[in-house]
Amino acid sequence: MTLQKASSMHHNRKENKVSTNIEMLYIMNIVQLVLPLITLPYLTRVLSVDGYGVVSYVKSLIIYITLIIEFGYLLSGTREVAEANNKRQLGVIIGKITVAKLILSSLAFLTLLLMIRFIPLLHRHALFTILSFGSPFLSIFLFDYLFRGLERMQITTCRFLITKGISTVLTFLLIKSDQQLLLIPILDIIGSLAAVIWIGFEIKHLEIHIYPAKWRNVWQSLRESFVYFISDVSATAFGAFNTLIVGIYLSTESVAYWGLIITFIAAVQSMYMPISDGIYPRMIKQKSTKLLIRILAIFLPILLLGSVIGFFGAHLIMLIVGGSKYVGVAKYLQECIPLFILIFFELILGWPTLGALGKIKETTFTTIIGAIVQVAGVLIWVNVLSISLLIIIRTVSELIMVLLRGYYIFHFRYLFLE
């Protein structure tokens, strides 16, 4: 076999691995979108309005609690794993991140207890709220960052299917009224426990031994991941702020319309994320402009086709998704087309490119600037706020992020290896 042929085969294996990772993440994201659509109509029917309100509110709250536990490790941990040279290093990484997450989970739990003390709804349903903490806590032992860094996303996807599949099936079998309300977080815990056990076998199969962590390594790990955490929190917190302002200043109908638009934006982001997450570990190792160009060449035509369909089919899409009551949202969906395109570039140029070059602070800085622009725009124009204006503000903030990330990538272009 010639050296050129061997190199070509090795290159093809790398490409296939990236493609498989993206496919697995797409499967996980699709399931993540579909399962709530299956359980939502069921829960709204078997639970009272108050009962479902409790479930919805606590689940929303737990998202923010989970952010504290994760602390950006899905990015920083993935990076460390991708750069590790042997299994001992992997064991050390797992050890220190696990201890760090246990510390963070203690802080998150104390925060949750304070919320239970001062928020009446949570106080009335304290046990339900505490049980809802179980699944995020168990996620510490699922080691998603490890399998992403090793580019074995099929394990992460199978884990997700086990966790959510078990809890979804048991929800249909066991939840019949408000009397079974406590079973909802318990079923999530059962699904998570099954996934933790399965992941334990996978770790054993990979012959990775987890080493006890040294405290100085734990603190260093927390400091390094803090920048990633700030990036995650910035986007989430400021998005929540915008939604809060909408609820105060716009009509009930406009709030409903905005809620639907936010759902569409989140859905579009979820369709882009597998591409971003799939190439991130490979870009850390290769720092390849060729891989970046290939990804753009594959997905840009799909992006443009989707934009055309979205623009001209907006009325039909809204009729199918929201019914005749929400046909008026079609014009806002059309106004979002430039935003959808910019979000794609913002994600691809972010962690998979600029972040992979080791420019963590710069990547986080662009996120914070984008968030500040959103908040400033909303506050400046709050007296004349409308859905169209909100879309423009969000679009401008995404454009600024894309331009800033493009500038940094050009400035640090010498760091690319190929």
XYZ file of N, CA and C in Angstrom, residues 197-357:
483
model
N -25.734 3.477 35.050
C -25.255 2.085 35.115
C -24.677 1.665 33.769
N -25.391 2.015 32.690
C -24.928 1.656 31.342
C -23.612 2.365 31.018
N -23.492 3.634 31.383
C -22.258 4.385 31.139
C -21.101 3.780 31.933
N -21.391 3.271 33.142
C -20.361 2.602 33.936
C -19.754 1.429 33.188
N -20.597 0.639 32.519
C -20.112 -0.488 31.708
C -19.282 0.010 30.522
N -19.684 1.138 29.917
C -18.943 1.692 28.790
C -17.553 2.146 29.231
N -17.472 2.793 30.401
C -16.170 3.225 30.934
C -15.272 2.015 31.174
N -15.867 0.958 31.730
C -15.108 -0.277 31.977
C -14.639 -0.891 30.667
N -15.521 -0.874 29.670
C -15.182 -1.425 28.350
C -14.026 -0.654 27.706
N -13.990 0.653 27.925
C -12.913 1.481 27.373
C -11.621 1.364 28.174
N -11.689 0.634 29.312
C -10.533 0.400 30.186
C -9.947 1.714 30.703
N -10.848 2.604 31.100
C -10.430 3.881 31.683
C -10.600 3.809 33.195
N -9.520 4.026 33.919
C -9.568 4.031 35.380
C -9.644 5.475 35.853
N -10.634 5.776 36.702
C -10.821 7.133 37.197
C -9.936 7.342 38.422
N -9.067 8.359 38.358
C -8.106 8.609 39.435
C -8.631 9.667 40.404
N -8.301 9.513 41.696
C -8.702 10.526 42.683
C -8.125 11.888 42.304
N -8.902 12.933 42.544
C -8.484 14.269 42.125
C -7.701 14.985 43.211
N -6.697 15.738 42.808
C -5.985 16.619 43.732
C -6.724 17.949 43.772
N -6.811 18.527 44.959
C -7.609 19.739 45.136
C -7.140 20.879 44.255
N -5.835 21.007 44.100
C -5.330 22.116 43.263
C -5.755 21.940 41.803
N -5.849 20.676 41.359
C -6.303 20.416 39.985
C -7.787 20.725 39.829
N -8.547 20.456 40.904
C -9.986 20.748 40.874
C -10.222 22.242 40.760
N -9.518 23.021 41.605
C -9.692 24.481 41.584
C -9.226 25.080 40.271
N -8.138 24.538 39.751
C -7.659 25.015 38.446
C -8.684 24.713 37.353
N -9.278 23.529 37.451
C -10.310 23.136 36.484
C -11.512 24.080 36.548
N -11.926 24.426 37.754
C -13.056 25.356 37.926
C -12.736 26.729 37.359
N -11.512 27.190 37.586
C -11.115 28.502 37.054
C -11.116 28.495 35.527
N -10.592 27.434 34.948
C -10.505 27.358 33.486
C -11.889 27.246 32.847
N -12.791 26.520 33.493
C -14.121 26.312 32.921
C -15.053 27.493 33.177
N -14.651 28.390 34.079
C -15.491 29.540 34.426
C -15.807 30.400 33.202
N -14.842 30.550 32.323
C -15.044 31.369 31.119
C -16.125 30.748 30.232
N -16.091 29.434 30.110
C -17.117 28.730 29.324
C -18.486 28.907 29.975
N -18.497 28.832 31.305
C -19.740 28.992 32.063
C -20.352 30.376 31.831
N -19.509 31.402 31.863
C -19.979 32.772 31.636
C -20.615 32.892 30.261
N -20.022 32.239 29.279
C -20.560 32.268 27.917
C -21.950 31.648 27.868
N -22.108 30.490 28.517
C -23.419 29.810 28.546
C -24.460 30.656 29.267
N -24.071 31.195 30.414
C -25.001 31.963 31.230
C -25.419 33.252 30.528
N -24.479 33.890 29.823
C -24.775 35.155 29.144
C -25.937 34.989 28.180
N -25.837 33.998 27.304
C -26.885 33.783 26.303
C -28.208 33.434 26.969
N -28.171 32.573 27.984
C -29.401 32.118 28.636
C -30.041 33.218 29.470
N -29.235 33.889 30.278
C -29.768 34.900 31.196
C -30.354 36.089 30.450
N -29.645 36.566 29.427
C -30.140 37.732 28.701
C -31.348 37.383 27.843
N -31.405 36.135 27.369
C -32.606 35.694 26.658
C -33.810 35.705 27.575
N -33.598 35.279 28.822
C -34.676 35.296 29.814
C -35.095 36.730 30.137
N -34.119 37.648 30.170
C -34.414 39.055 30.434
C -35.317 39.633 29.338
N -34.987 39.328 28.086
C -35.798 39.825 26.972
C -37.231 39.313 27.056
N -37.379 38.033 27.401
C -38.711 37.455 27.533
C -39.489 38.126 28.666
N -38.790 38.453 29.760
C -39.419 39.141 30.888
C -39.938 40.516 30.456
N -39.134 41.253 29.704
C -39.531 42.580 29.223
C -40.742 42.489 28.304
N -40.749 41.467 27.456
C -41.883 41.253 26.540
C -43.167 41.073 27.339
N -43.089 40.283 28.411
C -44.264 40.032 29.241
C -44.793 41.273 29.931
N -43.903 42.270 30.155
C -44.310 43.496 30.846
C -44.896 44.524 29.883
N -44.280 44.670 28.710
C -44.608 45.800 27.845
C -45.504 45.470 26.646
N -45.625 44.211 26.276
C -46.434 43.881 25.110
C -47.771 43.268 25.524
N -48.702 43.257 24.578
C -50.022 42.695 24.841
C -49.943 41.181 24.988
N -50.996 40.594 25.534
C -51.041 39.136 25.721
C -50.893 38.408 24.392
N -51.544 38.935 23.363
C -51.460 38.324 22.029
C -50.023 38.380 21.513
N -49.367 39.536 21.691
C -47.983 39.682 21.237
C -47.043 38.756 21.994
N -47.314 38.578 23.291
C -46.502 37.659 24.101
C -46.624 36.236 23.552
N -47.840 35.841 23.198
C -48.071 34.508 22.627
C -47.338 34.362 21.294
N -47.415 35.413 20.454
C -46.713 35.404 19.163
C -45.200 35.304 19.366
N -44.691 36.114 20.310
C -43.253 36.107 20.594
C -42.810 34.739 21.117
N -43.646 34.133 21.954
C -43.334 32.796 22.469
C -43.176 31.785 21.351
N -44.031 31.904 20.327
C -43.954 30.991 19.187
C -42.692 31.253 18.363
N -42.359 32.545 18.184
C -41.145 32.897 17.444
C -39.896 32.385 18.168
N -39.862 32.545 19.492
C -38.733 32.043 20.294
C -38.603 30.530 20.134
N -39.746 29.846 20.075
C -39.736 28.395 19.881
C -39.109 28.039 18.539
N -39.440 28.804 17.503
C -38.859 28.564 16.177
C -37.354 28.817 16.189
N -36.936 29.907 16.848
C -35.508 30.219 16.919
C -34.757 29.103 17.637
N -35.333 28.619 18.735
C -34.707 27.522 19.494
C -34.639 26.252 18.656
N -35.698 25.992 17.875
C -35.723 24.798 17.022
C -34.642 24.876 15.949
N -34.473 26.058 15.347
C -33.439 26.245 14.325
C -32.052 26.054 14.937
N -31.841 26.630 16.113
C -30.555 26.462 16.800
C -30.275 24.997 17.089
N -31.312 24.270 17.495
C -31.129 22.853 17.821
C -30.767 22.035 16.584
N -31.177 22.509 15.400
C -30.820 21.815 14.167
C -29.376 22.126 13.746
N -28.864 23.279 14.174
C -27.477 23.634 13.868
C -26.488 23.022 14.855
N -26.926 22.828 16.100
C -26.004 22.412 17.154
C -25.263 21.111 16.862
N -25.912 20.080 16.265
C -25.151 18.858 15.975
C -23.959 19.098 15.051
N -24.083 20.054 14.133
C -22.962 20.374 13.245
C -21.833 20.977 14.067
N -22.184 21.964 14.899
C -21.200 22.630 15.754
C -20.542 21.645 16.718
N -21.371 20.868 17.437
C -20.837 19.914 18.420
C -20.059 18.790 17.749
N -20.493 18.400 16.543
C -19.866 17.277 15.848
C -18.457 17.572 15.370
N -18.199 18.821 14.942
C -16.864 19.143 14.422
C -15.936 19.709 15.500
N -16.497 20.091 16.644
C -15.687 20.724 17.698
C -14.487 19.878 18.142
N -14.670 18.593 18.501
C -13.500 17.803 18.922
C -12.470 17.653 17.807
N -12.931 17.459 16.570
C -12.007 17.295 15.449
C -11.230 18.584 15.181
N -11.907 19.738 15.299
C -11.232 21.018 15.066
C -10.187 21.289 16.142
N -10.455 20.834 17.371
C -9.464 21.004 18.444
C -8.171 20.275 18.076
N -8.307 19.073 17.507
C -7.139 18.265 17.169
C -6.452 18.735 15.885
N -7.270 19.063 14.864
C -6.702 19.363 13.553
C -6.507 20.855 13.287
N -7.382 21.699 13.878
C -7.371 23.144 13.574
C -7.312 23.349 12.063
N -8.288 22.765 11.397
C -8.260 22.643 9.944
C -9.225 23.599 9.252
N -8.680 24.479 8.407
C -9.540 25.332 7.581
C -10.234 24.507 6.503
N -9.579 23.409 6.087
C -10.168 22.549 5.054
C -11.459 21.917 5.550
N -11.448 21.440 6.806
C -12.658 20.844 7.381
C -13.761 21.896 7.486
N -13.400 23.095 7.907
C -14.367 24.187 8.032
C -14.996 24.515 6.681
N -14.167 24.588 5.642
C -14.661 24.901 4.292
C -15.567 23.793 3.780
N -15.200 22.524 4.074
C -16.029 21.399 3.632
C -17.404 21.434 4.301
N -17.426 21.743 5.590
C -18.693 21.831 6.321
C -19.567 22.932 5.731
N -18.964 24.085 5.456
C -19.706 25.200 4.865
C -20.217 24.842 3.470
N -19.389 24.150 2.697
C -19.782 23.766 1.335
C -20.964 22.801 1.342
N -21.018 21.937 2.364
C -22.103 20.951 2.452
C -23.395 21.598 2.920
N -23.284 22.449 3.948
C -24.499 22.925 4.613
C -25.033 24.271 4.116
N -24.213 25.072 3.449
C -24.714 26.361 2.963
C -25.846 26.215 1.937
N -25.723 25.304 0.967
C -26.853 25.122 0.041
C -28.133 24.688 0.760
N -28.000 23.818 1.772
C -29.159 23.373 2.553
C -29.752 24.557 3.311
N -28.856 25.397 3.884
C -29.291 26.580 4.631
C -30.060 27.547 3.735
N -29.542 27.787 2.530
C -30.195 28.708 1.598
C -31.532 28.155 1.115
N -31.575 26.847 0.840
C -32.828 26.217 0.415
C -33.873 26.306 1.522
N -33.448 26.027 2.753
C -34.358 26.123 3.895
C -34.868 27.536 4.095
N -34.005 28.530 3.842
C -34.413 29.933 3.982
C -35.477 30.305 2.958
N -35.288 29.842 1.728
C -36.273 30.120 0.664
C -37.615 29.475 1.002
N -37.562 28.207 1.442
C -38.795 27.499 1.817
C -39.463 28.197 2.999
N -38.658 28.607 3.976
C -39.192 29.284 5.155
C -39.859 30.600 4.811
N -39.266 31.344 3.869
C -39.820 32.652 3.506
C -41.132 32.514 2.743
N -41.120 31.684 1.704
C -42.309 31.572 0.857
C -43.366 30.627 1.435
N -42.950 29.772 2.363
C -43.903 28.832 2.962
C -44.304 29.184 4.375
N -43.969 30.418 4.806
C -44.218 30.828 6.194
C -45.687 30.705 6.580
N -46.574 31.134 5.684
C -48.020 31.094 5.971
C -48.481 29.657 6.200
N -48.062 28.755 5.325
C -48.450 27.346 5.443
C -47.839 26.714 6.693
N -46.585 27.048 6.979
C -45.915 26.504 8.161
C -46.661 26.887 9.429
N -47.055 28.158 9.524
C -47.758 28.622 10.717
C -49.159 28.025 10.808
N -49.776 27.794 9.664
C -51.102 27.174 9.650
C -51.030 25.746 10.185
N -49.937 25.038 9.822
C -49.759 23.652 10.268
C -49.366 23.605 11.750
N -48.429 24.460 12.134
C -47.881 24.426 13.495
C -48.837 25.026 14.516
N -49.372 26.202 14.209
C -50.160 26.921 15.198
C -51.649 26.983 14.931
N -52.054 26.597 13.726
C -53.471 26.694 13.384
C -53.828 28.108 12.919
N -55.085 28.306 12.613
C -55.537 29.591 12.049
C -55.321 30.764 13.012
N -55.287 30.486 14.328
C -55.108 31.561 15.314
C -53.736 32.223 15.203
N -52.766 31.484 14.658
C -51.396 31.987 14.645
C -50.870 32.264 13.239
N -51.747 32.364 12.275
C -51.322 32.666 10.908
C -50.633 34.039 10.857
N -51.040 34.952 11.751
C -50.433 36.283 11.803
C -48.956 36.278 12.131
N -48.451 35.160 12.669
C -47.031 35.058 13.017
C -46.171 34.846 11.770
N -46.812 34.495 10.634
C -46.075 34.189 9.401
C -45.143 35.323 8.991
N -45.617 36.573 9.097
C -44.777 37.702 8.685
C -43.544 37.834 9.584
N -43.695 37.493 10.852
C -42.550 37.554 11.769
C -41.554 36.442 11.460
N -42.088 35.289 11.054
C -41.221 34.178 10.659
C -40.381 34.579 9.443
N -40.986 35.286 8.499
C -40.255 35.776 7.329
C -39.167 36.762 7.738
N -39.479 37.609 8.699
C -38.496 38.589 9.178
C -37.314 37.921 9.879
N -37.516 36.679 10.329
C -36.458 35.950 11.051
C -35.458 35.264 10.116
N -35.720 35.229 8.823
C -34.849 34.494 7.897
C -33.392 34.957 7.971
N -33.100 36.284 7.920
C -31.698 36.703 8.078
C -31.099 36.267 9.419
N -31.929 36.270 10.465
C -31.476 35.844 11.791
C -31.082 34.375 11.779
N -31.903 33.529 11.139
C -31.608 32.095 11.069
C -30.263 31.848 10.370
N -29.984 32.607 9.328
C -28.721 32.448 8.593
C -27.539 32.873 9.473
N -27.688 34.005 10.151
C -26.605 34.509 11.002
C -26.318 33.577 12.174
N -27.357 32.958 12.742
C -27.164 32.031 13.869
C -26.258 30.874 13.449
N -26.423 30.404 12.212
C -25.582 29.315 11.701
C -24.105 29.714 11.732
N -23.803 30.900 11.189
C -22.414 31.356 11.149
C -21.886 31.665 12.547
N -22.750 32.214 13.401
C -22.348 32.516 14.778
C -21.913 31.255 15.515
N -22.651 30.161 15.319
C -22.318 28.896 15.983
C -21.045 28.279 15.405
N -20.957 28.207 14.080
C -19.810 27.559 13.430
C -18.509 28.321 13.699
N -18.584 29.653 13.698
C -17.377 30.454 13.922
C -17.021 30.570 15.408
N -17.934 30.126 16.291
C -17.715 30.226 17.727
C -16.802 29.142 18.265
N -17.360 28.256 19.096
C -16.537 27.232 19.752
C -15.847 26.274 18.788
N -16.495 25.816 17.687
C -15.807 24.870 16.798
C -14.625 25.482 16.040
N -14.572 26.804 15.919
C -13.477 27.431 15.174
C -12.613 28.299 16.091
N -13.153 29.424 16.556
C -12.389 30.320 17.414
C -12.028 29.640 18.734
N -12.988 28.925 19.317
C -12.727 28.196 20.561
C -11.704 27.097 20.373
N -11.767 26.397 19.233
C -10.828 25.309 18.949
C -9.403 25.826 18.766
N -9.271 27.101 18.418
C -7.936 27.703 18.295
C -7.354 28.081 19.659
